CSV table of N, CA, C and O and ligand atoms in Angstrom, one decimal:
chain,number,residue,atom,x,y,z
P,1,MET,N,13.7,-206.6,87.5
P,1,MET,CA,14.4,-205.8,88.5
P,1,MET,C,15.9,-206.1,88.4
P,1,MET,O,16.3,-207.3,88.5
P,2,PRO,N,16.7,-205.1,88.4
P,2,PRO,CA,18.2,-205.3,88.3
P,2,PRO,C,18.7,-205.9,89.6
P,2,PRO,O,18.2,-205.5,90.7
P,3,ARG,N,19.6,-206.9,89.5
P,3,ARG,CA,20.1,-207.4,90.7
P,3,ARG,C,21.1,-206.5,91.3
P,3,ARG,O,21.9,-205.8,90.6
P,4,ARG,N,21.0,-206.4,92.6
P,4,ARG,CA,22.0,-205.4,93.3
P,4,ARG,C,23.3,-206.1,93.4
P,4,ARG,O,23.5,-207.2,93.8
P,5,ARG,N,24.3,-205.3,93.1
P,5,ARG,CA,25.7,-205.8,93.1
P,5,ARG,C,26.3,-205.4,94.5
P,5,ARG,O,26.3,-204.3,94.9
P,6,ARG,N,26.8,-206.4,95.1
P,6,ARG,CA,27.5,-206.2,96.4
P,6,ARG,C,28.9,-205.7,96.1
P,6,ARG,O,29.6,-206.2,95.3
P,7,LEU,N,29.2,-204.6,96.8
P,7,LEU,CA,30.5,-204.0,96.7
P,7,LEU,C,31.5,-204.6,97.6
P,7,LEU,O,31.2,-204.9,98.8
P,8,ARG,N,32.7,-204.9,97.2
P,8,ARG,CA,33.8,-205.5,98.0
P,8,ARG,C,34.8,-204.4,98.3
P,8,ARG,O,35.2,-203.7,97.4
P,9,LYS,N,35.2,-204.3,99.5
P,9,LYS,CA,36.2,-203.3,99.8
P,9,LYS,C,37.6,-203.7,99.3
P,9,LYS,O,38.0,-204.8,99.6
P,10,VAL,N,38.2,-202.8,98.6
P,10,VAL,CA,39.6,-203.0,98.2
P,10,VAL,C,40.4,-202.0,98.8
P,10,VAL,O,40.1,-200.8,98.7
P,11,VAL,N,41.4,-202.4,99.6
P,11,VAL,CA,42.2,-201.4,100.3
P,11,VAL,C,43.0,-200.5,99.4
P,11,VAL,O,43.0,-199.3,99.6
P,12,ALA,N,43.6,-201.0,98.4
P,12,ALA,CA,44.4,-200.2,97.5
P,12,ALA,C,44.2,-200.8,96.1
P,12,ALA,O,44.2,-202.0,95.9
P,13,PRO,N,44.0,-200.0,95.1
P,13,PRO,CA,43.9,-200.5,93.7
P,13,PRO,C,45.2,-201.1,93.2
P,13,PRO,O,46.3,-200.7,93.7
P,14,PRO,N,45.2,-202.0,92.2
P,14,PRO,CA,46.4,-202.5,91.7
P,14,PRO,C,47.2,-201.3,91.0
P,14,PRO,O,46.6,-200.3,90.5
P,15,GLY,N,48.5,-201.4,91.0
P,15,GLY,CA,49.4,-200.3,90.5
P,15,GLY,C,49.7,-200.4,89.0
P,15,GLY,O,50.7,-199.9,88.6
P,16,PHE,N,48.8,-201.1,88.3
P,16,PHE,CA,49.0,-201.3,86.9
P,16,PHE,C,47.6,-201.5,86.2
P,16,PHE,O,46.7,-201.7,86.9
P,17,LYS,N,47.6,-201.3,84.9
P,17,LYS,CA,46.3,-201.5,84.2
P,17,LYS,C,46.3,-202.9,83.6
P,17,LYS,O,45.2,-203.3,83.2
P,18,GLY,N,47.4,-203.5,83.6
P,18,GLY,CA,47.4,-204.9,83.0
P,18,GLY,C,48.8,-205.4,82.8
P,18,GLY,O,49.8,-204.8,83.1
P,19,TYR,N,48.8,-206.7,82.4
P,19,TYR,CA,50.1,-207.4,82.1
P,19,TYR,C,50.0,-207.9,80.7
P,19,TYR,O,48.9,-208.4,80.3
P,20,LYS,N,51.1,-207.9,80.0
P,20,LYS,CA,51.1,-208.4,78.7
P,20,LYS,C,52.3,-209.4,78.6
P,20,LYS,O,53.4,-209.1,79.0
P,21,PRO,N,52.0,-210.6,78.0
P,21,PRO,CA,53.1,-211.6,77.8
P,21,PRO,C,54.0,-211.1,76.7
P,21,PRO,O,53.5,-210.4,75.8
P,22,TYR,N,55.2,-211.6,76.6
P,22,TYR,CA,56.0,-211.3,75.5
P,22,TYR,C,56.7,-212.6,75.1
P,22,TYR,O,56.7,-213.6,75.8
P,23,GLY,N,57.3,-212.6,73.9
P,23,GLY,CA,58.0,-213.8,73.4
P,23,GLY,C,57.0,-214.8,72.8
P,23,GLY,O,57.3,-216.0,72.8
P,24,HIS,N,55.9,-214.4,72.3
P,24,HIS,CA,54.9,-215.3,71.7
P,24,HIS,C,54.3,-214.6,70.6
P,24,HIS,O,54.4,-213.4,70.4
P,25,LYS,N,53.6,-215.4,69.7
P,25,LYS,CA,52.8,-214.7,68.6
P,25,LYS,C,51.7,-213.9,69.1
P,25,LYS,O,50.9,-214.4,70.0
P,26,GLU,N,51.5,-212.8,68.6
P,26,GLU,CA,50.4,-211.9,69.0
P,26,GLU,C,49.1,-212.7,68.9
P,26,GLU,O,48.8,-213.3,67.9
P,27,ASN,N,48.2,-212.6,69.9
P,27,ASN,CA,47.0,-213.4,69.8
P,27,ASN,C,45.7,-212.7,70.3
P,27,ASN,O,44.7,-213.2,70.3
P,28,ASN,N,45.8,-211.5,70.8
P,28,ASN,CA,44.6,-210.8,71.2
P,28,ASN,C,43.8,-211.4,72.3
P,28,ASN,O,42.7,-211.0,72.6
P,29,ARG,N,44.3,-212.5,72.9
P,29,ARG,CA,43.6,-213.1,74.0
P,29,ARG,C,43.7,-212.2,75.3
P,29,ARG,O,44.8,-211.7,75.5
P,30,MET,N,42.6,-212.1,76.0
P,30,MET,CA,42.7,-211.3,77.2
P,30,MET,C,41.8,-211.8,78.3
P,30,MET,O,40.8,-212.4,78.1
P,31,VAL,N,42.3,-211.7,79.5
P,31,VAL,CA,41.6,-212.1,80.7
P,31,VAL,C,41.4,-210.8,81.5
P,31,VAL,O,42.2,-210.0,81.7
P,32,GLU,N,40.1,-210.7,82.0
P,32,GLU,CA,39.8,-209.5,82.9
P,32,GLU,C,39.9,-209.9,84.3
P,32,GLU,O,39.1,-210.8,84.8
P,33,LEU,N,40.8,-209.3,85.1
P,33,LEU,CA,40.9,-209.6,86.5
P,33,LEU,C,40.3,-208.4,87.3
P,33,LEU,O,40.7,-207.2,87.1
P,34,ASN,N,39.3,-208.7,88.1
P,34,ASN,CA,38.6,-207.6,88.8
P,34,ASN,C,39.5,-207.1,90.0
P,34,ASN,O,40.3,-207.9,90.5
P,35,TYR,N,39.3,-205.9,90.4
P,35,TYR,CA,40.1,-205.4,91.5
P,35,TYR,C,40.0,-206.3,92.7
P,35,TYR,O,40.9,-206.5,93.4
P,36,GLU,N,38.8,-206.8,93.0
P,36,GLU,CA,38.6,-207.6,94.2
P,36,GLU,C,39.3,-209.0,94.0
P,36,GLU,O,39.8,-209.5,95.0
P,37,GLU,N,39.5,-209.4,92.8
P,37,GLU,CA,40.3,-210.7,92.6
P,37,GLU,C,41.7,-210.4,92.8
P,37,GLU,O,42.5,-211.2,93.4
P,38,TYR,N,42.2,-209.3,92.3
P,38,TYR,CA,43.6,-208.8,92.5
P,38,TYR,C,43.8,-208.7,94.0
P,38,TYR,O,44.8,-209.2,94.6
P,39,GLU,N,42.9,-208.1,94.8
P,39,GLU,CA,43.1,-207.9,96.2
P,39,GLU,C,43.1,-209.3,96.9
P,39,GLU,O,43.9,-209.5,97.9
P,40,ALA,N,42.3,-210.2,96.5
P,40,ALA,CA,42.2,-211.5,97.1
P,40,ALA,C,43.6,-212.2,97.0
P,40,ALA,O,44.1,-212.8,97.9
P,41,ILE,N,44.2,-212.2,95.8
P,41,ILE,CA,45.5,-212.8,95.5
P,41,ILE,C,46.5,-212.1,96.4
P,41,ILE,O,47.4,-212.7,97.0
P,42,LYS,N,46.4,-210.8,96.4
P,42,LYS,CA,47.4,-210.0,97.2
P,42,LYS,C,47.4,-210.4,98.7
P,42,LYS,O,48.4,-210.7,99.3
P,43,LEU,N,46.1,-210.4,99.2
P,43,LEU,CA,46.0,-210.7,100.7
P,43,LEU,C,46.4,-212.1,101.0
P,43,LEU,O,47.1,-212.4,102.0
P,44,ALA,N,46.0,-213.1,100.2
P,44,ALA,CA,46.3,-214.5,100.5
P,44,ALA,C,47.7,-214.9,100.1
P,44,ALA,O,48.3,-215.6,100.9
P,45,ASP,N,48.2,-214.5,99.0
P,45,ASP,CA,49.5,-215.0,98.5
P,45,ASP,C,50.6,-214.1,98.6
P,45,ASP,O,51.8,-214.5,98.5
P,46,TYR,N,50.4,-212.8,98.8
P,46,TYR,CA,51.5,-211.9,99.0
P,46,TYR,C,51.6,-211.5,100.4
P,46,TYR,O,52.7,-211.5,101.0
P,47,ASP,N,50.5,-211.0,101.0
P,47,ASP,CA,50.5,-210.7,102.5
P,47,ASP,C,50.4,-211.9,103.3
P,47,ASP,O,50.6,-211.9,104.6
P,48,ILE,N,50.2,-213.1,102.8
P,48,ILE,CA,50.0,-214.4,103.5
P,48,ILE,C,49.1,-214.3,104.6
P,48,ILE,O,49.4,-214.7,105.8
P,49,LEU,N,47.9,-213.8,104.4
P,49,LEU,CA,46.8,-213.9,105.4
P,49,LEU,C,46.0,-215.1,105.2
P,49,LEU,O,45.9,-215.6,104.0
P,50,ASN,N,45.4,-215.6,106.2
P,50,ASN,CA,44.5,-216.7,106.0
P,50,ASN,C,43.1,-216.2,105.5
P,50,ASN,O,42.9,-215.0,105.5
P,51,HIS,N,42.3,-217.0,105.0
P,51,HIS,CA,41.0,-216.6,104.4
P,51,HIS,C,40.1,-215.8,105.3
P,51,HIS,O,39.4,-214.9,104.9
P,52,GLU,N,40.2,-216.2,106.6
P,52,GLU,CA,39.4,-215.6,107.6
P,52,GLU,C,39.8,-214.1,107.7
P,52,GLU,O,38.9,-213.2,107.7
P,53,GLU,N,41.1,-213.8,107.9
P,53,GLU,CA,41.6,-212.5,108.0
P,53,GLU,C,41.3,-211.7,106.7
P,53,GLU,O,40.9,-210.5,106.8
P,54,ALA,N,41.6,-212.3,105.6
P,54,ALA,CA,41.5,-211.6,104.3
P,54,ALA,C,40.0,-211.2,104.1
P,54,ALA,O,39.7,-210.1,103.6
P,55,SER,N,39.1,-212.1,104.4
P,55,SER,CA,37.7,-211.8,104.1
P,55,SER,C,37.2,-210.7,105.0
P,55,SER,O,36.4,-209.9,104.6
P,56,LYS,N,37.7,-210.6,106.2
P,56,LYS,CA,37.3,-209.5,107.1
P,56,LYS,C,37.8,-208.2,106.6
P,56,LYS,O,37.1,-207.2,106.5
P,57,LEU,N,39.1,-208.2,106.1
P,57,LEU,CA,39.6,-206.9,105.5
P,57,LEU,C,38.8,-206.5,104.3
P,57,LEU,O,38.6,-205.3,104.0
P,58,MET,N,38.3,-207.4,103.5
P,58,MET,CA,37.5,-207.1,102.3
P,58,MET,C,36.0,-206.9,102.6
P,58,MET,O,35.2,-206.5,101.7
P,59,GLY,N,35.6,-207.1,103.9
P,59,GLY,CA,34.2,-206.9,104.3
P,59,GLY,C,33.3,-207.9,103.6
P,59,GLY,O,32.1,-207.5,103.3
P,60,ILE,N,33.7,-209.1,103.4
P,60,ILE,CA,32.9,-210.1,102.8
P,60,ILE,C,33.0,-211.4,103.6
P,60,ILE,O,33.8,-211.6,104.5
P,61,SER,N,32.1,-212.4,103.3
P,61,SER,CA,32.1,-213.6,104.1
P,61,SER,C,33.3,-214.5,103.6
P,61,SER,O,33.8,-214.2,102.5
P,62,ARG,N,33.6,-215.4,104.4
P,62,ARG,CA,34.7,-216.3,104.0
P,62,ARG,C,34.4,-217.1,102.8
P,62,ARG,O,35.3,-217.3,101.9
P,63,ALA,N,33.2,-217.5,102.6
P,63,ALA,CA,32.8,-218.3,101.4
P,63,ALA,C,32.9,-217.4,100.2
P,63,ALA,O,33.4,-217.9,99.2
P,64,THR,N,32.5,-216.2,100.3
P,64,THR,CA,32.6,-215.3,99.2
P,64,THR,C,34.1,-215.0,98.8
P,64,THR,O,34.5,-215.0,97.7
P,65,PHE,N,34.9,-214.8,99.9
P,65,PHE,CA,36.3,-214.6,99.6
P,65,PHE,C,36.9,-215.8,98.9
P,65,PHE,O,37.6,-215.7,97.9
P,66,ALA,N,36.5,-217.0,99.4
P,66,ALA,CA,37.1,-218.3,98.7
P,66,ALA,C,36.7,-218.3,97.3
P,66,ALA,O,37.5,-218.7,96.4
P,67,ARG,N,35.5,-217.9,96.9
P,67,ARG,CA,35.0,-217.9,95.5
P,67,ARG,C,35.8,-216.9,94.7
P,67,ARG,O,36.2,-217.2,93.6
P,68,ILE,N,36.0,-215.7,95.2
P,68,ILE,CA,36.7,-214.7,94.5
P,68,ILE,C,38.2,-215.1,94.3
P,68,ILE,O,38.7,-215.0,93.2
P,69,TYR,N,38.8,-215.7,95.3
P,69,TYR,CA,40.2,-216.1,95.3
P,69,TYR,C,40.3,-217.2,94.2
P,69,TYR,O,41.3,-217.2,93.4
P,70,GLU,N,39.4,-218.2,94.2
P,70,GLU,CA,39.4,-219.3,93.3
P,70,GLU,C,39.4,-218.7,91.9
P,70,GLU,O,40.1,-219.2,91.0
P,71,SER,N,38.4,-217.8,91.7
P,71,SER,CA,38.2,-217.2,90.3
P,71,SER,C,39.5,-216.5,89.9
P,71,SER,O,39.9,-216.6,88.7
P,72,ALA,N,40.1,-215.8,90.8
P,72,ALA,CA,41.4,-215.0,90.5
P,72,ALA,C,42.5,-216.0,90.1
P,72,ALA,O,43.2,-215.8,89.1
P,73,ARG,N,42.6,-217.1,90.8
P,73,ARG,CA,43.7,-218.0,90.5
P,73,ARG,C,43.5,-218.7,89.2
P,73,ARG,O,44.4,-218.9,88.4
P,74,ARG,N,42.2,-219.0,88.9
P,74,ARG,CA,41.9,-219.6,87.6
P,74,ARG,C,42.2,-218.7,86.4
P,74,ARG,O,42.7,-219.1,85.4
P,75,LYS,N,41.9,-217.4,86.6
P,75,LYS,CA,42.1,-216.4,85.5
P,75,LYS,C,43.6,-216.3,85.3
P,75,LYS,O,44.0,-216.2,84.2
P,76,ILE,N,44.4,-216.2,86.4
P,76,ILE,CA,45.8,-216.0,86.2
P,76,ILE,C,46.4,-217.2,85.6
P,76,ILE,O,47.3,-217.1,84.7
P,77,ALA,N,46.0,-218.4,86.0
P,77,ALA,CA,46.5,-219.6,85.4
P,77,ALA,C,46.2,-219.7,83.9
P,77,ALA,O,47.0,-220.0,83.1
P,78,LYS,N,45.0,-219.3,83.6
P,78,LYS,CA,44.5,-219.3,82.2
P,78,LYS,C,45.4,-218.3,81.4
P,78,LYS,O,45.9,-218.7,80.3
P,79,ALA,N,45.6,-217.1,81.9
P,79,ALA,CA,46.5,-216.2,81.2
P,79,ALA,C,47.9,-216.7,81.0
P,79,ALA,O,48.4,-216.5,79.9
P,80,LEU,N,48.5,-217.3,82.0
P,80,LEU,CA,49.8,-217.9,81.9
P,80,LEU,C,49.9,-219.0,80.8
P,80,LEU,O,50.7,-219.0,80.0
P,81,VAL,N,48.9,-219.9,80.9
P,81,VAL,CA,49.0,-221.0,80.0
P,81,VAL,C,48.6,-220.6,78.6
P,81,VAL,O,49.3,-221.1,77.6
P,82,GLU,N,47.7,-219.7,78.4
P,82,GLU,CA,47.3,-219.4,77.1
P,82,GLU,C,47.9,-218.1,76.5
P,82,GLU,O,47.5,-217.6,75.5
P,83,SER,N,49.0,-217.6,77.2
P,83,SER,CA,49.7,-216.4,76.8
P,83,SER,C,48.7,-215.3,76.6
P,83,SER,O,48.7,-214.6,75.6
P,84,SER,N,47.8,-215.1,77.5
P,84,SER,CA,46.8,-214.0,77.4
P,84,SER,C,47.3,-212.8,78.2
P,84,SER,O,48.0,-212.9,79.2
P,85,GLU,N,46.8,-211.6,77.7
P,85,GLU,CA,47.0,-210.4,78.4
P,85,GLU,C,46.1,-210.4,79.6
P,85,GLU,O,45.0,-211.0,79.6
P,86,ILE,N,46.5,-209.8,80.7
P,86,ILE,CA,45.7,-209.6,81.9
P,86,ILE,C,45.3,-208.1,82.0
P,86,ILE,O,46.2,-207.3,82.0
P,87,LYS,N,44.0,-207.8,82.0
P,87,LYS,CA,43.6,-206.5,82.2
P,87,LYS,C,42.9,-206.3,83.5
P,87,LYS,O,42.0,-207.1,83.8
P,88,THR,N,43.2,-205.3,84.3
P,88,THR,CA,42.5,-205.2,85.5
P,88,THR,C,41.3,-204.3,85.3
P,88,THR,O,41.4,-203.2,84.7
P,89,VAL,N,40.2,-204.7,85.8
P,89,VAL,CA,38.9,-204.0,85.7
P,89,VAL,C,38.3,-203.8,87.1
P,89,VAL,O,38.6,-204.5,88.0
P,90,PHE,N,37.5,-202.7,87.2
P,90,PHE,CA,37.1,-202.4,88.5
P,90,PHE,C,36.2,-203.4,89.2
P,90,PHE,O,36.3,-203.6,90.4
P,91,GLY,N,35.3,-204.1,88.4
P,91,GLY,CA,34.5,-205.2,89.0
P,91,GLY,C,33.5,-204.6,90.0
P,91,GLY,O,32.9,-203.6,89.8
P,92,ASN,N,33.4,-205.3,91.1
P,92,ASN,CA,32.4,-204.9,92.2
P,92,ASN,C,33.1,-204.3,93.4
P,92,ASN,O,32.6,-204.4,94.5
P,93,ALA,N,34.2,-203.7,93.2
P,93,ALA,CA,35.0,-203.2,94.3
P,93,ALA,C,34.6,-201.8,94.7
P,93,ALA,O,34.0,-201.1,93.9
P,94,HIS,N,34.8,-201.4,95.9
P,94,HIS,CA,34.9,-200.0,96.2
P,94,HIS,C,36.2,-199.8,97.0
P,94,HIS,O,36.7,-200.6,97.7
P,95,LEU,N,36.7,-198.6,96.8
P,95,LEU,CA,38.0,-198.3,97.4
P,95,LEU,C,37.9,-197.7,98.7
P,95,LEU,O,36.9,-197.0,99.0
P,96,ASP,N,38.8,-197.9,99.6
P,96,ASP,CA,38.8,-197.3,100.9
P,96,ASP,C,38.7,-195.8,100.9
P,96,ASP,O,38.1,-195.1,101.7
P,97,ASN,N,39.4,-195.2,99.9
P,97,ASN,CA,39.5,-193.7,99.8
P,97,ASN,C,39.4,-193.4,98.3
P,97,ASN,O,39.4,-194.3,97.5
P,98,ASP,N,39.4,-192.2,98.0
P,98,ASP,CA,39.5,-191.8,96.6
P,98,ASP,C,41.0,-191.9,96.2
P,98,ASP,O,41.8,-191.2,96.8
P,99,TRP,N,41.3,-192.7,95.3
P,99,TRP,CA,42.7,-192.9,94.9
P,99,TRP,C,43.0,-192.2,93.6
P,99,TRP,O,42.2,-192.1,92.7
P,100,PHE,N,44.3,-191.8,93.5
P,100,PHE,CA,44.8,-191.1,92.3
P,100,PHE,C,46.0,-191.9,91.8
P,100,PHE,O,46.7,-192.5,92.6
P,101,LEU,N,46.2,-191.8,90.5
P,101,LEU,CA,47.4,-192.3,89.9
P,101,LEU,C,48.2,-191.2,89.3
P,101,LEU,O,47.6,-190.4,88.6
P,102,CYS,N,49.5,-191.2,89.5
P,102,CYS,CA,50.4,-190.2,88.9
P,102,CYS,C,50.8,-190.8,87.6
P,102,CYS,O,51.4,-191.9,87.6
P,103,THR,N,50.5,-190.2,86.4
P,103,THR,CA,50.9,-190.8,85.2
P,103,THR,C,52.4,-190.5,84.8
P,103,THR,O,52.9,-191.0,83.9
P,104,SER,N,53.1,-189.7,85.7
P,104,SER,CA,54.5,-189.5,85.5
P,104,SER,C,55.3,-190.5,86.2
P,104,SER,O,56.2,-191.2,85.6
P,105,CYS,N,55.1,-190.7,87.5
P,105,CYS,CA,55.9,-191.6,88.2
P,105,CYS,C,55.2,-192.9,88.6
P,105,CYS,O,55.8,-193.8,89.3
P,106,HIS,N,53.9,-193.0,88.3
P,106,HIS,CA,53.1,-194.2,88.5
P,106,HIS,C,52.8,-194.4,90.0
P,106,HIS,O,52.5,-195.5,90.4
P,107,ALA,N,53.0,-193.4,90.8
P,107,ALA,CA,52.7,-193.5,92.3
P,107,ALA,C,51.2,-193.6,92.4
P,107,ALA,O,50.4,-193.0,91.6
P,108,ARG,N,50.7,-194.3,93.4
P,108,ARG,CA,49.3,-194.3,93.8
P,108,ARG,C,49.2,-193.7,95.1
P,108,ARG,O,49.9,-194.0,96.0
P,109,PHE,N,48.2,-192.8,95.3
P,109,PHE,CA,48.1,-192.1,96.6
P,109,PHE,C,46.6,-191.7,96.7
P,109,PHE,O,45.9,-191.7,95.8
P,110,ASN,N,46.2,-191.4,98.0
P,110,ASN,CA,44.8,-191.1,98.1
P,110,ASN,C,44.6,-189.6,98.5
P,110,ASN,O,43.5,-189.2,98.7
P,111,GLN,N,45.6,-188.9,98.7
P,111,GLN,CA,45.4,-187.4,98.9
P,111,GLN,C,46.4,-186.7,98.1
P,111,GLN,O,47.6,-186.7,98.3
P,112,PRO,N,46.0,-185.9,97.1
P,112,PRO,CA,46.9,-185.0,96.4
P,112,PRO,C,47.5,-184.0,97.3
P,112,PRO,O,46.8,-183.7,98.3
P,113,GLU,N,48.6,-183.4,97.0
P,113,GLU,CA,49.2,-182.3,97.8
P,113,GLU,C,48.1,-181.3,98.0
P,113,GLU,O,47.4,-180.9,97.0
P,114,SER,N,47.9,-180.8,99.2
P,114,SER,CA,46.7,-179.9,99.4
P,114,SER,C,46.7,-178.7,98.5
P,114,SER,O,47.8,-178.1,98.3
P,115,ASN,N,45.6,-178.5,98.0
P,115,ASN,CA,45.3,-177.4,97.1
P,115,ASN,C,46.0,-177.4,95.7
P,115,ASN,O,45.6,-176.8,94.8
P,116,THR,N,47.1,-178.0,95.6
P,116,THR,CA,47.9,-177.9,94.4
P,116,THR,C,47.6,-179.0,93.4
P,116,THR,O,47.9,-178.9,92.2
P,117,ASN,N,46.9,-180.1,93.8
P,117,ASN,CA,46.6,-181.2,92.9
P,117,ASN,C,47.8,-181.8,92.3
P,117,ASN,O,47.9,-182.2,91.1
P,118,ALA,N,48.9,-181.9,93.1
P,118,ALA,CA,50.2,-182.4,92.6
P,118,ALA,C,50.5,-183.8,93.2
P,118,ALA,O,50.0,-184.1,94.3
P,119,CYS,N,51.3,-184.5,92.5
P,119,CYS,CA,51.7,-185.8,93.0
P,119,CYS,C,52.6,-185.6,94.2
P,119,CYS,O,53.5,-184.8,94.1
P,120,PRO,N,52.4,-186.3,95.3
P,120,PRO,CA,53.2,-186.1,96.5
P,120,PRO,C,54.6,-186.6,96.3
P,120,PRO,O,55.5,-186.3,97.1
P,121,ILE,N,54.9,-187.4,95.3
P,121,ILE,CA,56.2,-188.0,95.1
P,121,ILE,C,57.0,-187.1,94.1
P,121,ILE,O,58.1,-186.7,94.5
P,122,CYS,N,56.5,-186.9,92.9
P,122,CYS,CA,57.3,-186.2,91.9
P,122,CYS,C,56.8,-184.8,91.7
P,122,CYS,O,57.4,-184.0,90.9
P,123,LYS,N,55.8,-184.4,92.4
P,123,LYS,CA,55.3,-183.0,92.4
P,123,LYS,C,54.7,-182.5,91.0
P,123,LYS,O,54.5,-181.3,90.9
P,124,THR,N,54.5,-183.4,90.1
P,124,THR,CA,53.9,-182.9,88.8
P,124,THR,C,52.4,-182.9,89.0
P,124,THR,O,51.9,-183.4,90.0
P,125,ASN,N,51.7,-182.3,88.1
P,125,ASN,CA,50.3,-182.3,88.1
P,125,ASN,C,49.6,-183.4,87.2
P,125,ASN,O,48.5,-183.3,86.9
P,126,ASN,N,50.4,-184.4,86.8
P,126,ASN,CA,49.9,-185.4,86.0
P,126,ASN,C,49.2,-186.5,86.7
P,126,ASN,O,49.6,-187.7,86.7
P,127,ILE,N,48.2,-186.1,87.4
P,127,ILE,CA,47.5,-187.1,88.2
P,127,ILE,C,46.1,-187.3,87.6
P,127,ILE,O,45.5,-186.4,87.1
P,128,GLU,N,45.6,-188.6,87.8
P,128,GLU,CA,44.2,-188.8,87.4
P,128,GLU,C,43.6,-189.7,88.4
P,128,GLU,O,44.2,-190.5,89.1
P,129,PRO,N,42.3,-189.4,88.7
P,129,PRO,CA,41.6,-190.2,89.6
P,129,PRO,C,41.4,-191.7,89.1
P,129,PRO,O,41.3,-191.9,87.9
P,130,ILE,N,41.5,-192.6,90.0
P,130,ILE,CA,41.3,-194.0,89.7
P,130,ILE,C,39.8,-194.3,89.9
P,130,ILE,O,39.3,-194.2,91.1
P,131,ILE,N,39.1,-194.4,88.9
P,131,ILE,CA,37.6,-194.4,89.0
P,131,ILE,C,37.0,-195.8,88.5
P,131,ILE,O,37.7,-196.6,88.0
P,132,ASN,N,35.8,-195.9,88.8
P,132,ASN,CA,35.2,-197.3,88.6
P,132,ASN,C,34.6,-197.6,87.3
P,132,ASN,O,33.8,-198.5,87.1
P,133,ASN,N,35.1,-197.0,86.2
P,133,ASN,CA,34.6,-197.5,84.9
P,133,ASN,C,35.7,-197.8,83.9
P,133,ASN,O,35.6,-197.7,82.7
P,134,ASP,N,36.8,-198.2,84.5
P,134,ASP,CA,38.0,-198.6,83.6
P,134,ASP,C,37.7,-199.9,82.9
P,134,ASP,O,37.6,-200.9,83.6
V,201,LIG,ZN1,54.4,-188.5,90.5
């Protein structure tokens, strides 16, 4: 029987698909950072929330938050030390809303302009849904 995967709430997806180091020899090394790991780093180290607050926002236990956060930090450290590319992958996250990415201005938003399917920032139609199989 397949194990059920618990979904973690991610308030907003990362605004990039990955990071690439420069100034080193090309090496094809890559670290996959899940959306929920990105969110854990954002909440704890950017928004400076404590683990209790952060775990509530993500709809998970404090212990689970601590595990995701630890994993995120290790992956980022590994990428820095080994000059690896960081790729963001959906993981076990679910987003608060349906999010879209504008491929022209890179804005992220959750409601296209009504009926027009246009980016609310630059008004182009170059938008794509941010979906769970990246
Ligand atoms: Zn735009």
